PDB file of C-alpha atoms in Angstrom:
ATOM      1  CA  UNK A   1       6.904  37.880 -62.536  1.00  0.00           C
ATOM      2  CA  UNK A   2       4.714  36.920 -59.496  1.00  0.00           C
ATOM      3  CA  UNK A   3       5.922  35.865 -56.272  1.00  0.00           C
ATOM      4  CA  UNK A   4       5.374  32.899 -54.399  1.00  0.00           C
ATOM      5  CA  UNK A   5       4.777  32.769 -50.959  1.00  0.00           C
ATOM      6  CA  UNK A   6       5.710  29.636 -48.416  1.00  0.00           C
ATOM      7  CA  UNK A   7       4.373  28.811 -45.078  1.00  0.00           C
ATOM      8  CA  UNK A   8       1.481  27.288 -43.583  1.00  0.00           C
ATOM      9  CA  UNK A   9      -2.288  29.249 -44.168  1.00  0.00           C
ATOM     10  CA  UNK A  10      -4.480  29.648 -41.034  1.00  0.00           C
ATOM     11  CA  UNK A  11      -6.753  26.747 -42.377  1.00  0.00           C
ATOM     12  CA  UNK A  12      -3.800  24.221 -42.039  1.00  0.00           C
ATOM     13  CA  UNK A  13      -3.145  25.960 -38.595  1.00  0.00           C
ATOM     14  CA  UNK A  14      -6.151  25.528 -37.551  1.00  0.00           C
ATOM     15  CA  UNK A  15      -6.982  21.895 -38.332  1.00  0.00           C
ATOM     16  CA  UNK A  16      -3.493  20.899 -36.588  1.00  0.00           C
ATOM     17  CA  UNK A  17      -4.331  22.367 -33.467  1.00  0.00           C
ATOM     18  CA  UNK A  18      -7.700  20.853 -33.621  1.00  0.00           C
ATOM     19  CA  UNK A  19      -5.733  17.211 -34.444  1.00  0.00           C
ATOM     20  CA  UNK A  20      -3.336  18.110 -31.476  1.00  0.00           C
ATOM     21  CA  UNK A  21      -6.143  19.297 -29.330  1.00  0.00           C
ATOM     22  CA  UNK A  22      -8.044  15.544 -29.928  1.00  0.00           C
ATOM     23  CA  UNK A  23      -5.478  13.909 -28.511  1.00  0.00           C
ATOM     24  CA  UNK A  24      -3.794  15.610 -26.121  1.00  0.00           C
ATOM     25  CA  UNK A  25      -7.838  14.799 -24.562  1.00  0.00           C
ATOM     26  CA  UNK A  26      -7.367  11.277 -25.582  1.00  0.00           C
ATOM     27  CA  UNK A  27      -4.269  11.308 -23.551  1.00  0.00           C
ATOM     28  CA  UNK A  28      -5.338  13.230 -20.500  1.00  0.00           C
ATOM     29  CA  UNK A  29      -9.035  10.583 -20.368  1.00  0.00           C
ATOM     30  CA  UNK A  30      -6.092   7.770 -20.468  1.00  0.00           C
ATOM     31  CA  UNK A  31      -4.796   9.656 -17.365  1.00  0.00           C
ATOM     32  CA  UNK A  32      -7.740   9.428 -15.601  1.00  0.00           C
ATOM     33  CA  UNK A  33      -8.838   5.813 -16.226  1.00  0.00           C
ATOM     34  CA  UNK A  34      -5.095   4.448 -14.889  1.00  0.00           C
ATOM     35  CA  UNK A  35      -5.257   6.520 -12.020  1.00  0.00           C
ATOM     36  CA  UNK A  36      -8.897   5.212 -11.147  1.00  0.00           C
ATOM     37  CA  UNK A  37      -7.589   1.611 -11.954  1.00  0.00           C
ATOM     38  CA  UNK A  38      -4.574   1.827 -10.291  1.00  0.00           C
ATOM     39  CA  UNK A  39      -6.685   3.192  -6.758  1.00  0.00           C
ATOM     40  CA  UNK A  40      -9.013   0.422  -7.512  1.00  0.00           C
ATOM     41  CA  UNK A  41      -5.778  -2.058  -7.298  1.00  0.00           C
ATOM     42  CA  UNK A  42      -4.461  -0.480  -4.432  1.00  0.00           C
ATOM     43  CA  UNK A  43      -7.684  -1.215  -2.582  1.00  0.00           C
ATOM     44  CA  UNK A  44      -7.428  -4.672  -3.674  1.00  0.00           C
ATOM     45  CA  UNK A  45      -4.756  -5.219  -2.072  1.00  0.00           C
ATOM     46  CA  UNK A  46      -5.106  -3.578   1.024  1.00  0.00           C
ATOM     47  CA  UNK A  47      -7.796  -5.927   1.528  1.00  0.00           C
ATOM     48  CA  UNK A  48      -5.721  -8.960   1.075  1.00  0.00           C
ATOM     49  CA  UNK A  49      -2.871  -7.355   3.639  1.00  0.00           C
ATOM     50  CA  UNK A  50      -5.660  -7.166   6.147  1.00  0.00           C
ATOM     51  CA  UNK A  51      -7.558  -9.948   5.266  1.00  0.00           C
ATOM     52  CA  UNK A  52      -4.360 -12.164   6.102  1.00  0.00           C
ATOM     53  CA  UNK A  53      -3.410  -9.564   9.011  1.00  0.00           C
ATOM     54  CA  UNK A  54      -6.702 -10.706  11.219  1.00  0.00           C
ATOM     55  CA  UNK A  55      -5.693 -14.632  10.218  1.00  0.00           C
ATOM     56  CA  UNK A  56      -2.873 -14.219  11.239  1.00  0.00           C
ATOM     57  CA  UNK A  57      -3.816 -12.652  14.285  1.00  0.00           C
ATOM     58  CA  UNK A  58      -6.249 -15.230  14.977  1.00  0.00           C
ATOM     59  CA  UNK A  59      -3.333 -17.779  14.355  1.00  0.00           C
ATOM     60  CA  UNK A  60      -1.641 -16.477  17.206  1.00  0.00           C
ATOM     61  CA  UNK A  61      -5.087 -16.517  19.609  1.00  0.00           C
ATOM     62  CA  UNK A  62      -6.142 -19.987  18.639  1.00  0.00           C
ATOM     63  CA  UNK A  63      -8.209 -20.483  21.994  1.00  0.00           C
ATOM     64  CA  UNK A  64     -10.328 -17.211  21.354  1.00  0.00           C
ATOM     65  CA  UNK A  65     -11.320 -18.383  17.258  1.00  0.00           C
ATOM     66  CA  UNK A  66     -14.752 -18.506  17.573  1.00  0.00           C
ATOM     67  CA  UNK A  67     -14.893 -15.554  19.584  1.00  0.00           C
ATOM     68  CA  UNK A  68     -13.261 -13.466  16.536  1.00  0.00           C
ATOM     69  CA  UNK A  69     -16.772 -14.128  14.467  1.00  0.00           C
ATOM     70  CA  UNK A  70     -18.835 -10.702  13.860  1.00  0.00           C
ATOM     71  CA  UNK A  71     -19.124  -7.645  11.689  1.00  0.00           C
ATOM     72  CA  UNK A  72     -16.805  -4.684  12.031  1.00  0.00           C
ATOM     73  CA  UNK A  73     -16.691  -1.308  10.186  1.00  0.00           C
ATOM     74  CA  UNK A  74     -14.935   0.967  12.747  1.00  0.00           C
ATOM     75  CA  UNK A  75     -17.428   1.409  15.858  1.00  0.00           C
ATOM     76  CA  UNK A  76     -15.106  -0.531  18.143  1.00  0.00           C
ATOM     77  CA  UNK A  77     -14.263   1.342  21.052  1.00  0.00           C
ATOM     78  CA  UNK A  78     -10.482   1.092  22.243  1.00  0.00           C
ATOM     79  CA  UNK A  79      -9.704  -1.213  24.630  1.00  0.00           C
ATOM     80  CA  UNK A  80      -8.888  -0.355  28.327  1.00  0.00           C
ATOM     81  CA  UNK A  81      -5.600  -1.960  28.120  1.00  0.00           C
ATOM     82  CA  UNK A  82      -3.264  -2.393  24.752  1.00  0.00           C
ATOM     83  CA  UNK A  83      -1.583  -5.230  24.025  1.00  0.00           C
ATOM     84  CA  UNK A  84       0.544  -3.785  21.277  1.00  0.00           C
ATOM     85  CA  UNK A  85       3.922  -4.972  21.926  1.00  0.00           C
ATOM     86  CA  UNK A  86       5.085  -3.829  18.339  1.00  0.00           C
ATOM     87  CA  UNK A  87       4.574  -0.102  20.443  1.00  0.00           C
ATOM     88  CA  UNK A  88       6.999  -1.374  23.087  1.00  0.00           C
ATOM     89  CA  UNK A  89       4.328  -2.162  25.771  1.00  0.00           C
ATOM     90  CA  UNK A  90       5.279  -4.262  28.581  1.00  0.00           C
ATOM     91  CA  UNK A  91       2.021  -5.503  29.606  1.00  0.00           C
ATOM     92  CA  UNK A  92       1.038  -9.245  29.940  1.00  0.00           C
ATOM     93  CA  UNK A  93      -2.399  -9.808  27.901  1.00  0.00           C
ATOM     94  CA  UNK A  94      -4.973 -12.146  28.997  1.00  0.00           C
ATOM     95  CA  UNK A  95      -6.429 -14.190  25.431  1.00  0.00           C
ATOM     96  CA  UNK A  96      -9.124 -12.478  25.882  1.00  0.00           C
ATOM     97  CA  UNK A  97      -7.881  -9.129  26.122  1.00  0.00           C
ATOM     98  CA  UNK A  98      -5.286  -9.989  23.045  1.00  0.00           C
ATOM     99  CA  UNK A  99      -8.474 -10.790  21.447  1.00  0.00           C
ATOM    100  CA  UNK A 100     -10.264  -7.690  21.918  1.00  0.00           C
ATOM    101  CA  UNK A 101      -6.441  -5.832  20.826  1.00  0.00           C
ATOM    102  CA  UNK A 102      -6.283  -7.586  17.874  1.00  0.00           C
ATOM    103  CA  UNK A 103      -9.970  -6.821  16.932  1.00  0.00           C
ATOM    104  CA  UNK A 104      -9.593  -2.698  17.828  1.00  0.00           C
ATOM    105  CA  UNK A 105      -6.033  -2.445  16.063  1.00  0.00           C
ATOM    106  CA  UNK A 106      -7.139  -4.214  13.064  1.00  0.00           C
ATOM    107  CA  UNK A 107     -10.295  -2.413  12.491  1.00  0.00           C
ATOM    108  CA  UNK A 108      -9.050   0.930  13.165  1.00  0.00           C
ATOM    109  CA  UNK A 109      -5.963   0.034  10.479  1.00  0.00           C
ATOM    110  CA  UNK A 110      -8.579  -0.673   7.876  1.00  0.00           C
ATOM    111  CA  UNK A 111      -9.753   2.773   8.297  1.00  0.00           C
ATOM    112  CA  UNK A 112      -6.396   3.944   7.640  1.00  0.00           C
ATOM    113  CA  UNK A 113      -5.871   5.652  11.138  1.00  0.00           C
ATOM    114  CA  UNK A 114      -2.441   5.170  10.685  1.00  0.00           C
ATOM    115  CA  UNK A 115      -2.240   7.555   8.066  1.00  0.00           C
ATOM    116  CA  UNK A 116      -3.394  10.972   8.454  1.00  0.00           C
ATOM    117  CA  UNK A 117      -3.544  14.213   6.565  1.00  0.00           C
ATOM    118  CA  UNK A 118      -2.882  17.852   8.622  1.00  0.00           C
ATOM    119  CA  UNK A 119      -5.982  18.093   9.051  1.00  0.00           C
ATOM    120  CA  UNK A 120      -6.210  14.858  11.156  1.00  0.00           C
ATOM    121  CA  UNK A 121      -8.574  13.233   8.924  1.00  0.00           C
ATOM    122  CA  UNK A 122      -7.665   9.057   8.087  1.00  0.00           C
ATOM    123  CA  UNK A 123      -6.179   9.031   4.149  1.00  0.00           C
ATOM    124  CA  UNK A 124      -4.737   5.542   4.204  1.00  0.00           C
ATOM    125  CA  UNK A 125      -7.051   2.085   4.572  1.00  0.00           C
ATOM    126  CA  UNK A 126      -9.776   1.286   2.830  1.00  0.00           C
ATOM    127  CA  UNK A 127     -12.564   3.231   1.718  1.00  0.00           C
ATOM    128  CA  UNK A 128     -15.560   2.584   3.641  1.00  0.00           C
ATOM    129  CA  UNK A 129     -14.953  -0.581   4.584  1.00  0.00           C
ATOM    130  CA  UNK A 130     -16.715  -3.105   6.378  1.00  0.00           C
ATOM    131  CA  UNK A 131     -15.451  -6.699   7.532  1.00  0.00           C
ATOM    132  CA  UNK A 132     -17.300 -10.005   8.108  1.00  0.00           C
ATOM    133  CA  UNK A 133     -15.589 -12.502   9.942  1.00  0.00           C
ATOM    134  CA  UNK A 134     -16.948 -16.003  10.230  1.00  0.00           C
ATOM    135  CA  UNK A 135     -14.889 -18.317  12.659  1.00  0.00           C
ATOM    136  CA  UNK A 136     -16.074 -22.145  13.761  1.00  0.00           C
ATOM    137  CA  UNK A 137     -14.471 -24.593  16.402  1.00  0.00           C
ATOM    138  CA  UNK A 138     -13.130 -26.497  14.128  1.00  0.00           C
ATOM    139  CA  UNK A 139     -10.323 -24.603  12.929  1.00  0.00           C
ATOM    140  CA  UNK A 140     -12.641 -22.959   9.356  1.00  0.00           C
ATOM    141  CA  UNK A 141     -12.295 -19.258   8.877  1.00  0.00           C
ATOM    142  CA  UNK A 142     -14.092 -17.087   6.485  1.00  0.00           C
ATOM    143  CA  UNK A 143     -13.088 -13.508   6.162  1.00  0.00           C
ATOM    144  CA  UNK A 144     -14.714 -11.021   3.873  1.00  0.00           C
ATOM    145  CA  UNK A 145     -14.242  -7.615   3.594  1.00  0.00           C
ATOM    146  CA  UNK A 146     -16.481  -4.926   1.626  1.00  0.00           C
ATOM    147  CA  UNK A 147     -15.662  -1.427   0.175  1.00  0.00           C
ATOM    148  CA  UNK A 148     -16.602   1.026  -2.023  1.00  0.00           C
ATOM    149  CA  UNK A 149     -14.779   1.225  -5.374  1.00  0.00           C
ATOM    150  CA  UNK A 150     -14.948   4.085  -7.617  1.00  0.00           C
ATOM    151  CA  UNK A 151     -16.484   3.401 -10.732  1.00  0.00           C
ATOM    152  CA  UNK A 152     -20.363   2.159 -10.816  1.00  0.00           C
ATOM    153  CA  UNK A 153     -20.890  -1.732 -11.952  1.00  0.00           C
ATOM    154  CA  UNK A 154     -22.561  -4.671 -10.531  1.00  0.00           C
ATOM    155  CA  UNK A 155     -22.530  -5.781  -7.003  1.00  0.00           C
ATOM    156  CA  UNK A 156     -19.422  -7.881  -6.207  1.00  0.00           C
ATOM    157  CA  UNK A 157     -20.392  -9.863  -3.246  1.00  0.00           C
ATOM    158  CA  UNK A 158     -24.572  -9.627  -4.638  1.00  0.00           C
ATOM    159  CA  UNK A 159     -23.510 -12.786  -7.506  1.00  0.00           C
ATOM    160  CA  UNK A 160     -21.690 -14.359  -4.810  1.00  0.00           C
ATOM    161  CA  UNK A 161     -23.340 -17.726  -3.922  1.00  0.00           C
ATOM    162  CA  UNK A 162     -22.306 -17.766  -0.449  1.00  0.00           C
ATOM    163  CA  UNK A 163     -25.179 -15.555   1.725  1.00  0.00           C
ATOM    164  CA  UNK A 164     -22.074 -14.926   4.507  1.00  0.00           C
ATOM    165  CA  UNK A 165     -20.291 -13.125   1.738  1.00  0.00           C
ATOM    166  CA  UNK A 166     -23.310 -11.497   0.169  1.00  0.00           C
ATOM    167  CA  UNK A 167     -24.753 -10.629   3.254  1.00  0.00           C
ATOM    168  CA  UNK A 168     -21.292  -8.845   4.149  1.00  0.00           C
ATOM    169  CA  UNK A 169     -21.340  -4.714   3.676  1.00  0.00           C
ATOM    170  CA  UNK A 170     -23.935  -2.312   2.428  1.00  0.00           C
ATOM    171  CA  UNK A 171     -25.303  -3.907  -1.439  1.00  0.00           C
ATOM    172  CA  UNK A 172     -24.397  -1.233  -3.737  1.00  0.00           C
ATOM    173  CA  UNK A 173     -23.329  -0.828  -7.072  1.00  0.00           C
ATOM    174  CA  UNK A 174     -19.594  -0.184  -6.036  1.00  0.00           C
ATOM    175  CA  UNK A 175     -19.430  -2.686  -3.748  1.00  0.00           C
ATOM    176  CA  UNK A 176     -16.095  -4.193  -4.266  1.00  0.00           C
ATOM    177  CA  UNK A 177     -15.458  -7.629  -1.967  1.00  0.00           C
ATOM    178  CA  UNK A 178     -12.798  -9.779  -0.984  1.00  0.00           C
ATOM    179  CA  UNK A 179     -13.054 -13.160   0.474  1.00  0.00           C
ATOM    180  CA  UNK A 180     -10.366 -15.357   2.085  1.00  0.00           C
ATOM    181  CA  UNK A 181     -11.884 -19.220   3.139  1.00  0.00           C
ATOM    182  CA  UNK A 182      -9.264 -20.977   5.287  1.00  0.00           C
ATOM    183  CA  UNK A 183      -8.567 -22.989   8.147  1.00  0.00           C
ATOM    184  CA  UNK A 184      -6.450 -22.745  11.681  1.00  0.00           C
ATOM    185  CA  UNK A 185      -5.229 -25.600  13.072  1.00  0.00           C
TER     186      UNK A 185
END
């Protein structure tokens, strides 16, 4: 009588680890693309917070609106005298001098200098970014602000009609923009 042996051969062994090894890939490239989308999000929507932070701001320095107008991607130097009274400074801030605040504080948050690593280096904000801000005397505000995304694809602000918004940030092909048209009465 012959005996009959049970129990998988290397062959079936084999192709299941190949079958487990396919998608346990699968699942790790799925990683990777939500991670890069959700970082892309995330930058998103920084730029919205500080796209409405510098409105705001502006809001609140109505007589300096036009003066706001430029191009800023972190060479400000700090003013002589802060006006942060979030900090718990009791100092008394010409409009001016709120305006040039305002200005420093904002551009320095974009870089994310409120966030650093132990090596001191910035790991919050916005990855290289660089803000347009285009103010008139009658109350319009246009704020765009540029930064580099991850993944390569077409020029964001290039398609963009507009030459203020175009014209904003270095034209590459991860060149990610946000724009924010308003007015402040």
């Amino acid at each position: 009588m012959g005996t009959r042996e049970n129990g998988f051969s290397l062959i079936e062994v084999l192709v299941a680890l190949v079958i487990l090894v396919v998608g346990l890939v699968g699942v790790f490239n799925l990683h990777l693309v939500s991670k890069r989308g959700s970082f892309e999000s995330f930058q998103q929507t920084q730029a919205s917070y500080f796209a409405q932070d510098i409105i705001n701001r502006m809001k609140l320095n109505r007589t300096q609106l036009t003066a706001y107008s430029g191009t800023y991607s972190g060479s400000l130097l700090q003013p002589g005298t802060s006006c942060d009274v979030a900090a718990g400074v009791n100092v008394v801030c010409t409009v001016n001098q709120t305006r040039q605040w305002d200005l420093f504080q904002w551009e320095q948050n974009m870089a994310g200098s409120a966030e650093v690593n132990s090596h001191s280096q910035n790991v919050g904000g916005i990855d290289a970014p660089t803000a347009c801000i285009r103010a008139q005397a009658s109350g319009e505000v246009t704020v765009v602000i540029t930064w580099r995304g991850i993944r390569k694809m077409s020029d964001a602000a290039a398609s963009n009609t507009d030459t203020f918004v175009s014209g904003c940030g270095t034209a590459i092909d991860r060149r990610r923009a946000y724009s924010v048209n308003t007015v402040i009465i």
